Coordinates of C-alpha atoms in Angstrom, one line a residue:
M193 CA -0.2 -18.3 28.7
A194 CA 0.1 -22.0 29.7
E195 CA 3.6 -23.3 30.8
K196 CA 5.4 -25.0 28.0
L197 CA 8.1 -27.7 28.3
S198 CA 9.3 -27.6 24.7
K199 CA 12.7 -26.2 23.7
V200 CA 12.4 -22.6 22.4
I201 CA 14.7 -21.3 19.7
D202 CA 15.0 -17.5 19.1
L203 CA 14.7 -16.3 15.5
D204 CA 15.4 -12.9 14.0
S205 CA 12.4 -13.2 11.7
V206 CA 9.9 -15.6 10.3
V207 CA 7.5 -15.6 7.2
I208 CA 4.1 -17.3 7.5
R209 CA 1.6 -17.7 4.7
F210 CA -2.1 -18.5 5.5
A211 CA -3.9 -19.9 2.5
G212 CA -7.4 -21.3 2.0
D213 CA -10.6 -20.9 0.1
S214 CA -11.9 -17.3 -0.1
G215 CA -14.5 -18.2 2.6
D216 CA -12.0 -19.6 5.0
G217 CA -11.1 -16.3 6.7
M218 CA -7.4 -16.2 5.8
Q219 CA -7.3 -12.4 5.7
L220 CA -8.7 -12.2 9.2
T221 CA -6.4 -14.9 10.5
G222 CA -3.3 -13.3 9.1
S223 CA -4.4 -9.9 10.4
L224 CA -5.0 -11.3 13.9
F225 CA -1.6 -13.0 13.8
S226 CA 0.2 -9.8 12.8
D227 CA -1.7 -7.8 15.5
A228 CA -0.7 -10.3 18.2
A229 CA 2.9 -10.3 17.0
A230 CA 2.9 -6.5 17.1
L231 CA 1.5 -6.4 20.6
S232 CA 4.2 -8.8 21.6
G233 CA 6.7 -6.2 20.4
N234 CA 7.6 -7.5 16.9
V235 CA 7.7 -5.4 13.7
F236 CA 6.0 -6.8 10.7
A237 CA 4.9 -6.4 7.1
T238 CA 2.0 -8.2 5.4
F239 CA 0.9 -9.1 1.9
P240 CA -2.8 -10.0 1.3
D241 CA -3.2 -12.1 -1.9
Y242 CA -6.9 -11.9 -2.9
P243 CA -8.4 -14.2 -5.6
A244 CA -9.0 -12.4 -8.8
E245 CA -12.5 -13.8 -9.2
I246 CA -15.3 -12.6 -6.9
R247 CA -17.1 -15.9 -6.8
A248 CA -14.7 -18.6 -8.0
P249 CA -15.9 -22.2 -7.5
Q250 CA -15.2 -23.4 -4.0
G251 CA -12.1 -25.5 -3.6
T252 CA -10.5 -24.4 -6.9
I253 CA -7.2 -22.8 -7.6
A254 CA -9.0 -19.6 -8.7
G255 CA -10.7 -19.2 -5.4
V256 CA -7.6 -19.5 -3.2
S257 CA -7.1 -16.5 -0.8
G258 CA -3.7 -15.9 0.8
Y259 CA -2.2 -13.7 3.5
Q260 CA 1.6 -13.5 4.1
V261 CA 3.0 -12.1 7.3
H262 CA 6.7 -11.3 7.9
I263 CA 7.5 -10.7 11.6
G264 CA 10.9 -9.8 13.0
R265 CA 13.0 -8.3 15.8
K266 CA 14.7 -5.9 13.4
T267 CA 13.5 -3.5 10.7
I268 CA 11.4 -5.2 8.1
H269 CA 10.9 -3.7 4.6
T270 CA 9.0 -6.5 2.8
S271 CA 6.5 -9.3 3.5
G272 CA 9.2 -11.8 2.7
D273 CA 10.2 -13.8 -0.4
L274 CA 9.5 -17.4 0.5
S275 CA 7.6 -18.7 3.5
D276 CA 9.0 -20.6 6.5
V277 CA 5.5 -21.8 7.4
L278 CA 2.4 -22.5 5.1
V279 CA -1.0 -23.1 6.6
A280 CA -3.0 -24.8 3.8
M281 CA -6.7 -25.2 4.6
N282 CA -7.5 -27.3 1.5
P283 CA -5.8 -29.0 -1.5
A284 CA -6.1 -26.0 -3.8
S285 CA -4.3 -23.7 -1.4
L286 CA -1.5 -26.2 -1.0
K287 CA -1.1 -26.7 -4.7
S288 CA -1.1 -22.9 -5.5
N289 CA 1.2 -21.9 -2.7
L290 CA 3.8 -24.7 -2.5
K291 CA 6.0 -22.6 -4.9
W292 CA 6.2 -19.9 -2.2
M293 CA 7.7 -22.3 0.4
K294 CA 11.3 -22.4 1.5
P295 CA 12.9 -25.9 1.2
G296 CA 12.6 -27.6 4.6
G297 CA 9.8 -25.3 5.7
T298 CA 6.7 -26.4 7.8
I299 CA 3.4 -27.1 6.1
I300 CA 0.2 -27.3 8.3
V301 CA -2.7 -29.0 6.5
D302 CA -6.3 -29.7 7.5
T303 CA -6.5 -33.4 6.6
D304 CA -10.3 -33.2 6.7
A305 CA -10.3 -31.1 3.6
F306 CA -8.2 -33.6 1.6
N307 CA -11.1 -35.7 0.4
E308 CA -11.6 -37.0 -3.1
K309 CA -13.9 -34.2 -4.2
S310 CA -11.6 -31.4 -3.0
L311 CA -8.5 -33.1 -4.5
E312 CA -10.3 -33.4 -7.9
R313 CA -11.3 -29.7 -7.8
A314 CA -7.8 -28.7 -7.1
G315 CA -6.5 -30.7 -10.0
Y316 CA -4.8 -33.5 -8.1
T317 CA -4.9 -37.0 -9.4
S318 CA -3.6 -38.4 -6.1
N319 CA -3.4 -37.2 -2.5
P320 CA -0.1 -35.2 -2.1
L321 CA -0.2 -36.1 1.6
E322 CA 0.3 -39.8 0.6
T323 CA 2.9 -39.3 -2.2
K324 CA 6.5 -38.1 -2.2
E325 CA 5.5 -34.6 -3.4
L326 CA 6.0 -33.0 0.0
D327 CA 9.3 -34.8 0.8
G328 CA 11.7 -32.2 2.1
Y329 CA 9.1 -30.3 4.1
R330 CA 8.0 -30.8 7.7
I331 CA 4.3 -31.7 7.5
I332 CA 1.9 -31.2 10.4
K333 CA -1.3 -33.1 9.5
A334 CA -4.3 -32.3 11.7
P335 CA -8.0 -33.0 11.4
I336 CA -8.6 -29.3 11.9
T337 CA -12.3 -29.2 10.8
Q338 CA -13.3 -32.1 13.1
M339 CA -11.4 -30.8 16.1
A340 CA -12.9 -27.4 15.7
R341 CA -16.4 -29.0 15.7
D342 CA -15.5 -31.1 18.7
S343 CA -14.3 -28.2 20.7
V344 CA -17.7 -26.4 20.5
K345 CA -20.1 -29.4 20.6
D346 CA -21.1 -28.6 24.2
L347 CA -22.3 -25.2 23.0
G348 CA -25.0 -26.6 20.7
I349 CA -23.5 -25.1 17.5
D350 CA -24.3 -26.9 14.2
H351 CA -21.5 -28.4 12.2
K352 CA -21.6 -25.9 9.4
T353 CA -21.3 -22.9 11.8
A354 CA -18.6 -24.7 13.8
S355 CA -16.5 -25.4 10.7
K356 CA -16.3 -21.7 9.9
S357 CA -14.2 -21.3 13.0
R358 CA -11.5 -23.7 11.9
N359 CA -9.2 -20.9 10.9
M360 CA -9.1 -20.0 14.7
F361 CA -7.9 -23.6 15.4
A362 CA -5.0 -23.1 12.9
L363 CA -4.3 -19.7 14.5
G364 CA -4.1 -21.2 18.0
L365 CA -1.6 -23.8 16.6
L366 CA 0.6 -21.0 15.2
Y367 CA 0.5 -19.1 18.5
Y368 CA 1.9 -22.2 20.2
I369 CA 4.6 -22.8 17.7
F370 CA 5.9 -19.2 17.9
N371 CA 5.2 -18.5 21.5
I372 CA 2.8 -15.6 20.9
D373 CA 0.4 -14.4 23.5
F374 CA -3.2 -15.4 22.5
S375 CA -4.9 -13.1 25.0
H376 CA -4.8 -10.2 22.5
T377 CA -7.0 -12.3 20.1
I378 CA -9.4 -13.2 22.8
N379 CA -9.8 -9.6 23.7
F380 CA -10.5 -9.0 20.0
F381 CA -13.3 -11.5 20.1
R382 CA -14.8 -9.8 23.2
K383 CA -14.7 -6.4 21.5
K384 CA -15.8 -7.5 18.1
F385 CA -18.7 -9.8 19.2
K386 CA -19.6 -8.1 22.5
K387 CA -23.3 -8.4 21.6
N388 CA -23.1 -12.2 21.0
E389 CA -21.5 -14.0 23.9
L390 CA -21.9 -17.4 22.1
V391 CA -19.7 -16.3 19.2
V392 CA -17.0 -15.0 21.7
E393 CA -17.1 -18.3 23.6
A394 CA -17.0 -20.5 20.4
N395 CA -14.1 -18.7 18.8
T396 CA -12.2 -18.7 22.1
K397 CA -12.7 -22.5 22.6
V398 CA -11.6 -23.3 19.0
L399 CA -8.5 -21.0 19.4
M400 CA -7.5 -22.7 22.6
A401 CA -8.2 -26.1 21.2
G402 CA -5.7 -25.4 18.4
Y403 CA -3.1 -24.2 21.0
H404 CA -3.5 -27.2 23.2
Y405 CA -3.4 -29.6 20.3
A406 CA -0.1 -28.3 19.3
D407 CA 1.2 -29.0 22.8
T408 CA 0.5 -32.7 22.3
L409 CA 2.4 -33.0 19.0
E410 CA 5.8 -34.8 19.1
L411 CA 6.8 -32.9 16.0
L412 CA 6.7 -29.7 18.1
A413 CA 9.3 -30.7 20.8
T414 CA 11.0 -27.5 19.5
T415 CA 9.1 -24.2 19.2
Y416 CA 10.3 -20.7 18.2
S417 CA 10.2 -17.2 19.4
V418 CA 10.9 -13.9 17.7
P419 CA 12.1 -11.5 20.5
P420 CA 10.7 -7.9 20.6
A421 CA 12.1 -5.2 18.4
P422 CA 13.9 -2.3 20.1
L423 CA 11.2 0.3 19.2
S424 CA 11.4 3.9 20.3
K425 CA 8.7 5.1 22.8
G426 CA 5.4 6.1 21.3
H427 CA 2.0 4.8 20.3
Y428 CA 2.0 2.1 17.6
R429 CA -0.7 0.3 15.6
N430 CA -1.2 -2.1 12.8
I431 CA -2.2 0.1 9.8
T432 CA -3.0 -0.6 6.1
G433 CA -2.0 1.7 3.4
N434 CA -5.6 2.8 2.7
Q435 CA -6.1 3.6 6.4
A436 CA -2.9 5.5 6.5
T437 CA -3.8 7.5 3.4
A438 CA -7.1 8.5 5.0
W439 CA -5.4 9.5 8.2
G440 CA -2.8 11.6 6.4
F441 CA -5.5 13.7 4.8
I442 CA -7.3 14.2 8.1
A443 CA -4.0 15.4 9.6
A444 CA -3.4 17.7 6.7
S445 CA -6.9 19.1 6.9
E446 CA -6.4 20.0 10.6
K447 CA -3.0 21.5 10.0
A448 CA -4.2 23.6 7.1
G449 CA -7.4 24.7 8.9
R450 CA -9.4 23.6 5.9
P451 CA -12.4 21.2 6.1
L452 CA -11.8 17.8 4.5
F453 CA -14.0 16.7 1.6
L454 CA -13.8 13.4 -0.3
G455 CA -15.9 12.9 -3.4
S456 CA -15.4 9.4 -4.8
Y457 CA -16.9 6.3 -6.5
P458 CA -16.0 2.9 -5.0
I459 CA -13.4 1.0 -6.9
T460 CA -11.0 -1.9 -6.0
P461 CA -8.5 -1.4 -4.4
A462 CA -9.2 2.2 -3.3
S463 CA -12.7 1.9 -1.7
E464 CA -11.3 1.5 1.9
I465 CA -10.1 5.1 1.9
L466 CA -13.7 6.3 1.4
Q467 CA -14.9 3.8 4.0
E468 CA -12.3 4.9 6.5
L469 CA -13.1 8.6 6.2
T470 CA -16.8 8.0 6.8
I471 CA -15.9 7.2 10.4
Y472 CA -14.6 10.7 11.2
K473 CA -17.7 12.9 10.9
E474 CA -16.9 14.4 14.4
L475 CA -13.6 15.8 12.9
G476 CA -15.6 17.6 10.2
V477 CA -14.9 15.2 7.4
K478 CA -17.4 15.2 4.6
V479 CA -17.7 12.2 2.4
F480 CA -19.7 12.0 -0.8
Q481 CA -20.2 8.6 -2.5
A482 CA -20.8 9.7 -6.1
E483 CA -22.8 7.8 -8.8
D484 CA -19.7 7.6 -11.0
E485 CA -16.0 8.6 -11.3
I486 CA -16.8 11.8 -13.1
A487 CA -19.3 13.0 -10.5
G488 CA -16.7 12.1 -7.8
I489 CA -14.0 14.4 -9.1
A490 CA -16.5 17.1 -10.2
S491 CA -17.7 17.3 -6.6
T492 CA -14.1 17.5 -5.5
I493 CA -13.4 20.5 -7.7
G494 CA -16.5 22.2 -6.4
A495 CA -15.4 21.6 -2.8
A496 CA -11.9 23.0 -3.6
Y497 CA -13.6 26.1 -5.2
A498 CA -15.6 26.5 -2.0
G499 CA -12.4 26.4 0.2
S500 CA -12.2 22.7 1.3
M501 CA -9.2 20.4 1.3
A502 CA -10.6 18.3 -1.5
I503 CA -9.7 14.7 -2.3
T504 CA -10.9 12.1 -4.8
T505 CA -9.8 8.5 -4.8
T506 CA -9.7 5.9 -7.6
S507 CA -7.7 3.2 -9.4
G508 CA -6.5 3.1 -13.0
P509 CA -9.8 2.7 -14.9
G510 CA -11.3 5.5 -12.8
L511 CA -8.3 7.8 -13.4
S512 CA -9.0 7.5 -17.1
L513 CA -12.6 8.7 -16.5
K514 CA -11.4 11.6 -14.4
S515 CA -8.9 12.9 -16.9
E516 CA -11.1 15.6 -18.4
A517 CA -12.0 17.0 -15.0
I518 CA -8.3 17.0 -13.9
G519 CA -7.8 19.3 -16.8
L520 CA -10.5 21.6 -15.4
A521 CA -8.8 21.6 -12.1
V522 CA -5.5 22.5 -13.8
M523 CA -7.2 25.3 -15.8
T524 CA -9.0 26.8 -12.8
E525 CA -5.8 26.3 -10.7
L526 CA -7.7 24.8 -7.8
P527 CA -6.0 22.5 -5.2
I528 CA -7.3 18.9 -5.3
V529 CA -5.6 15.6 -4.7
I530 CA -6.3 12.6 -6.9
V531 CA -5.3 9.3 -5.2
D532 CA -4.7 6.5 -7.7
V533 CA -4.4 3.1 -6.0
Q534 CA -2.9 1.2 -9.0
R535 CA -4.0 -2.3 -9.9
G536 CA -3.3 -4.7 -12.8
G537 CA -4.7 -3.5 -16.1
P538 CA -5.6 -2.5 -18.8
S539 CA -9.4 -2.5 -18.6
T540 CA -10.7 -4.5 -15.7
G541 CA -7.4 -6.4 -15.8
L542 CA -6.4 -7.9 -12.5
P543 CA -8.5 -5.8 -10.0
T544 CA -7.2 -7.6 -6.9
K545 CA -3.5 -7.6 -8.0
S546 CA -1.0 -4.8 -8.1
E547 CA 1.0 -3.0 -10.8
Q548 CA 2.8 0.3 -11.3
S549 CA 1.3 0.8 -14.8
D550 CA -0.4 4.1 -14.3
L551 CA 2.7 6.2 -14.2
L552 CA 2.6 7.6 -17.7
Q553 CA -1.2 8.1 -17.4
A554 CA -0.6 10.2 -14.3
L555 CA 2.0 12.2 -16.0
Y556 CA 0.5 12.7 -19.5
G557 CA -3.0 11.2 -19.6
R558 CA -5.0 14.4 -20.4
N559 CA -5.7 16.6 -23.3
G560 CA -3.7 19.8 -23.9
E561 CA -0.7 20.9 -21.9
C562 CA -2.0 19.8 -18.5
P563 CA 0.8 19.4 -15.9
T564 CA 0.1 18.1 -12.4
I565 CA 2.4 17.3 -9.5
V566 CA 2.9 13.6 -9.1
I567 CA 4.3 11.8 -6.0
A568 CA 4.3 8.2 -4.9
A569 CA 4.1 6.5 -1.5
H570 CA 6.7 3.8 -0.7
S571 CA 5.2 1.7 2.1
S572 CA 1.8 1.1 3.8
G573 CA 2.8 3.4 6.7
D574 CA 4.4 6.0 4.4
C575 CA 0.9 6.4 2.7
F576 CA 0.2 8.7 5.7
Y577 CA 3.1 11.0 5.0
A578 CA 2.6 10.9 1.3
A579 CA -1.0 11.9 1.6
Y580 CA -0.1 14.7 4.0
E581 CA 2.6 16.0 1.6
A582 CA 0.3 15.7 -1.4
A583 CA -2.3 17.8 0.4
K584 CA 0.4 20.3 1.4
L585 CA 1.7 20.7 -2.1
A586 CA -1.8 21.0 -3.6
V587 CA -3.0 23.8 -1.4
E588 CA 0.3 25.7 -1.2
H589 CA 0.9 25.7 -4.9
M590 CA -2.7 25.8 -6.0
T591 CA -2.6 23.0 -8.4
P592 CA -3.8 19.3 -8.6
V593 CA -1.6 16.6 -7.2
I594 CA -1.8 12.9 -8.2
L595 CA -0.7 10.6 -5.4
L596 CA 0.2 7.1 -6.6
T597 CA -0.1 4.1 -4.3
D598 CA -1.0 0.6 -5.3
G599 CA -2.8 -2.6 -4.2
N600 CA 0.2 -3.9 -2.4
L601 CA 0.5 -0.8 -0.2
A602 CA -3.3 -0.3 0.1
N603 CA -4.1 -3.8 1.4
G604 CA -0.8 -4.6 3.0
S605 CA -0.1 -3.5 6.6
E606 CA 2.8 -2.7 8.9
I607 CA 3.5 -1.4 12.3
F608 CA 3.0 2.4 12.4
K609 CA 4.2 4.9 15.0
I610 CA 1.5 7.5 15.3
P611 CA 3.1 10.9 14.8
S612 CA 2.5 14.0 16.9
M613 CA 0.7 16.8 15.0
A614 CA 3.3 19.2 16.4
D615 CA 6.0 17.3 14.5
L616 CA 4.3 17.6 11.1
P617 CA 5.3 20.4 8.8
P618 CA 3.0 23.5 8.6
I619 CA 0.5 23.8 5.8
T620 CA -0.1 27.4 4.7
P621 CA -2.9 27.9 2.2
P622 CA -2.6 31.2 0.2
I623 CA -6.0 32.5 1.1
A624 CA -7.0 35.9 -0.2
K625 CA -8.2 38.4 2.3
A626 CA -11.5 40.1 2.3
N627 CA -11.7 43.5 0.5
D628 CA -8.1 43.3 -0.7
P629 CA -7.8 46.3 -3.0
D630 CA -5.0 44.6 -4.9
F631 CA -6.8 41.2 -5.4
K632 CA -6.8 39.9 -9.0
P633 CA -7.9 36.3 -9.7
Y634 CA -4.7 35.3 -11.5
R635 CA -2.1 37.6 -9.9
R636 CA 0.7 35.2 -8.9
D637 CA 3.2 34.8 -6.1
P638 CA 6.6 35.8 -7.8
E639 CA 8.4 32.7 -6.5
K640 CA 5.8 29.9 -6.5
L641 CA 3.7 31.4 -9.3
N642 CA 0.5 30.2 -7.5
R643 CA -2.6 32.4 -7.4
L644 CA -4.5 33.2 -4.3
W645 CA -7.3 31.1 -3.1
A646 CA -10.4 33.3 -3.2
I647 CA -13.1 31.6 -1.2
P648 CA -16.6 32.3 -2.5
G649 CA -18.7 34.5 -0.3
T650 CA -15.6 36.5 0.9
E651 CA -16.4 40.1 0.5
G652 CA -14.7 41.9 -2.3
L653 CA -13.3 38.8 -4.0
R654 CA -15.8 38.3 -6.8
H655 CA -14.2 36.4 -9.7
R656 CA -14.9 33.8 -12.3
V657 CA -13.4 30.4 -13.0
G658 CA -14.1 27.7 -15.6
G659 CA -12.7 25.5 -18.3
L660 CA -12.2 28.3 -20.8
E661 CA -8.8 30.0 -21.0
K662 CA -8.5 33.1 -18.8
D663 CA -6.4 36.2 -19.4
N664 CA -3.5 36.7 -17.1
I665 CA -4.0 38.7 -13.9
F666 CA -7.7 39.7 -14.4
G667 CA -9.2 36.2 -15.2
N668 CA -11.6 37.2 -17.9
V669 CA -12.3 34.7 -20.7
S670 CA -9.6 35.1 -23.3
H671 CA -9.0 33.7 -26.8
D672 CA -5.9 35.7 -27.4
P673 CA -3.2 33.4 -28.8
K674 CA -0.3 35.1 -27.0
N675 CA -2.2 35.1 -23.7
H676 CA -2.9 31.3 -24.1
Q677 CA 0.8 30.6 -24.6
L678 CA 1.7 32.8 -21.6
M679 CA -0.9 31.0 -19.3
T680 CA 0.2 27.6 -20.6
E681 CA 3.8 28.4 -19.8
L682 CA 2.9 29.8 -16.4
R683 CA 1.0 26.6 -15.4
E684 CA 3.9 24.5 -16.6
E685 CA 6.5 26.6 -14.8
K686 CA 4.4 26.6 -11.6
V687 CA 4.7 22.8 -11.4
K688 CA 8.4 22.9 -12.3
R689 CA 9.1 25.4 -9.5
V690 CA 7.8 22.9 -7.0
A691 CA 11.2 21.3 -7.2
N692 CA 12.5 24.3 -5.1
Y693 CA 10.2 23.2 -2.3
I694 CA 10.9 19.4 -2.2
P695 CA 14.0 17.7 -0.7
H696 CA 17.0 17.0 -2.8
Q697 CA 17.3 13.3 -3.8
S698 CA 19.2 11.1 -1.4
V699 CA 21.3 8.1 -2.3
I700 CA 21.3 4.9 -0.3
G701 CA 24.9 3.8 -0.4
A702 CA 28.0 5.5 -1.8
P703 CA 27.4 8.6 -4.0
E704 CA 29.2 7.0 -6.9
G705 CA 29.9 3.4 -8.0
D706 CA 29.4 0.6 -10.5
L707 CA 25.6 0.3 -10.4
L708 CA 22.8 2.7 -9.4
V709 CA 19.4 1.0 -8.9
I710 CA 16.4 3.2 -9.3
S711 CA 13.0 2.4 -7.8
W712 CA 9.7 4.2 -7.0
G713 CA 6.5 3.4 -5.2
S714 CA 5.9 0.1 -3.5
T715 CA 9.2 -1.5 -4.8
Y716 CA 11.1 0.5 -2.2
G717 CA 11.3 -2.2 0.5
V718 CA 12.3 -5.2 -1.6
V719 CA 14.8 -3.2 -3.7
L720 CA 16.3 -1.8 -0.5
E721 CA 16.8 -5.2 1.0
A722 CA 18.4 -6.5 -2.3
V723 CA 20.7 -3.5 -2.5
Q724 CA 21.8 -3.8 1.1
E725 CA 22.5 -7.5 0.5
M726 CA 24.7 -6.6 -2.4
Q727 CA 26.5 -3.9 -0.4
Q728 CA 27.2 -6.4 2.4
Q729 CA 28.8 -8.7 -0.2
G730 CA 31.2 -5.8 -1.1
H731 CA 29.5 -4.7 -4.4
A732 CA 29.6 -1.0 -5.4
V733 CA 25.8 -0.8 -5.7
S734 CA 23.7 2.2 -4.6
M735 CA 20.0 3.0 -4.7
V736 CA 17.8 6.0 -5.5
H737 CA 14.2 5.8 -4.6
L738 CA 12.0 8.4 -6.3
R739 CA 9.2 9.8 -4.2
H740 CA 8.8 13.1 -6.2
I741 CA 8.2 12.2 -9.8
N742 CA 6.9 15.5 -11.3
P743 CA 8.8 17.5 -10.8
L744 CA 11.9 15.4 -10.3
P745 CA 14.4 16.5 -7.6
L746 CA 16.9 19.2 -8.7
N747 CA 20.0 17.2 -8.0
L748 CA 18.9 13.9 -9.7
E749 CA 20.7 14.6 -12.9
E750 CA 24.0 15.1 -11.0
I751 CA 23.5 11.8 -9.2
L752 CA 22.9 9.8 -12.4
G753 CA 26.2 10.9 -13.8
N754 CA 28.2 9.4 -10.9
F755 CA 27.5 5.7 -11.8
R756 CA 28.8 3.4 -14.5
K757 CA 25.4 1.7 -15.0
I758 CA 21.8 2.6 -14.1
L759 CA 19.1 -0.1 -13.6
V760 CA 15.4 0.9 -13.2
C761 CA 13.3 -1.7 -11.4
E762 CA 9.5 -1.3 -11.7
L763 CA 6.3 -3.3 -11.9
N764 CA 5.4 -2.4 -15.5
L765 CA 7.1 -2.5 -18.8
G766 CA 9.5 0.4 -18.2
Q767 CA 7.4 3.6 -17.7
M768 CA 9.8 5.3 -15.3
A769 CA 12.7 4.3 -17.5
K770 CA 10.9 6.1 -20.4
Y771 CA 10.3 9.1 -18.3
L772 CA 13.9 9.4 -17.2
K773 CA 15.0 9.0 -20.9
I774 CA 12.8 12.1 -21.7
N775 CA 14.3 14.2 -18.9
Y776 CA 17.9 13.0 -19.0
P777 CA 18.5 11.5 -22.4
Q778 CA 22.3 11.5 -22.1
Y779 CA 22.2 8.4 -19.9
R780 CA 21.5 4.7 -20.7
Y781 CA 18.9 3.0 -18.6
A782 CA 18.8 -0.7 -18.2
Q783 CA 15.4 -2.1 -17.1
F784 CA 14.1 -4.9 -14.9
N785 CA 10.4 -5.2 -15.3
K786 CA 7.8 -7.5 -13.8
V787 CA 4.1 -7.5 -14.7
Q788 CA 2.6 -10.5 -12.9
G789 CA 0.4 -8.9 -10.3
L790 CA 3.1 -9.8 -7.8
P791 CA 5.9 -7.9 -6.1
F792 CA 9.6 -8.4 -6.8
M793 CA 11.5 -11.0 -4.7
V794 CA 14.9 -10.1 -3.2
K795 CA 16.6 -13.0 -4.9
E796 CA 15.4 -12.2 -8.4
L797 CA 16.6 -8.6 -7.9
T798 CA 20.1 -9.6 -6.6
D799 CA 20.5 -12.1 -9.5
R800 CA 19.7 -9.3 -11.9
F801 CA 22.0 -6.8 -10.2
K802 CA 24.9 -9.3 -10.6
Q803 CA 24.0 -10.0 -14.2
E804 CA 23.9 -6.3 -15.0
M805 CA 27.3 -5.7 -13.3
E806 CA 28.9 -8.6 -15.2
G807 CA 27.3 -7.7 -18.5

């Protein structure tokens, strides 16, 4: 990197928000920034904010795409509340994102984009760069589009193509401000566009033009640095939740000695799991892109019957379509994992936004008495471990598992330490042995109540499965009323007994106090930061984060009784609170619910905690 004469101030963390039109490459820009920060030793968390409309009119509020990056020198649990820096590539991105700015923060704008037409499309009646609307912020005005064009004019690139690289100019400017090594991004260009040297050279020139332009600005006499985090030794990478989910299943497949099969239909925001798994054919992964959701899960059930570690992925609308087939998997007692990457609903709803509104559907959304194991991941990196555990529970207990993630986790990313396979817990499928004289299709383990996994083609294990009720032990079709009640109770009890094989619930904070905050899924990080802030202020606030939802941990009821008040925080209208009332009706559950397609903010949580304690 070039020598800099500006004063450098060290920061513990910084939050940067990239915003522009959906064609401005904000997702790539934010991802490259977080990659470079990670390679410089920082920890990070990201929040991609996609527009809800696929082809919103250019330059309008509806078409704004955002990407928030929170980097730090200490552990980071969220993508940040408000931004220290906003990069606004057009008037619409400024208007829609100004509310996410900290007072006194820095706003970088492309002045070339603030023309009369763009201002009108964004709903401005006057140019905010010329009024007092932005008073209180540090504004860096730069003709980014023109300078991006000028930097590559010697390459013979037309204006339209050159303008598409203006996001790299903004990225170079940010690298200067925060003293981040730009060589990692140049290496990315060389790898990504190795067959097109002109593209590599153009992007590099624009990136460096932005960097050197920042060096000339009097406003930037002071720059900033986020020192490296004290990370333990190991291999790290930037990983999204969907990538981590795919990797978790690959690891589980290897550990269990069962080939991995995914049968799925593409759906936002789950499609990247399917896409990621197609890469790993050399590991024996089989991926089937089905014609619809029903075919996807039906193929998964067939793969489980044939002895594969079988997965299907979807979002809320697809989970609805899969409900009948989930019942078939419960009835046949075959191990499958259904991943539900939750999004805003109902119906098509907000497909690019996130909610936690599928919880009750995952628990109860099927005909008949149809219990499944339900667990939820709590961060993008944790999706790896949640997927691994979901697969382990499915095959060891011979029953379907629903794994809940959501759009925030799936598309968000964080630094992830790649684990050693030796450190992951064993997975032991209960596979029936050939010519076992005692084999019966529905003879059960006395502790787990799971049946053996009889792989078709194994000598001496001929049996039948299907959607009709079977009699106990022998597995023949049965319409006997008492047998149906027995089999129903056995399937229910099998899932309940999973509680004996999951960890007891831990409490973050004191084991008793004034307020217990309950969270689940992607709310973990922001609730944790809010609870820790309250604890530092001397409040008797503790936290329980539920990973295992059905069954609930055995000691949860005891924990609930140790607190004066209980507050359940979730991104829906109170589905976990309803579920807890069903299981532990002796307690009162206050609720804090948000259904805006956006995550909680730390401040709104701490304000509610104080209100609840004072009420």
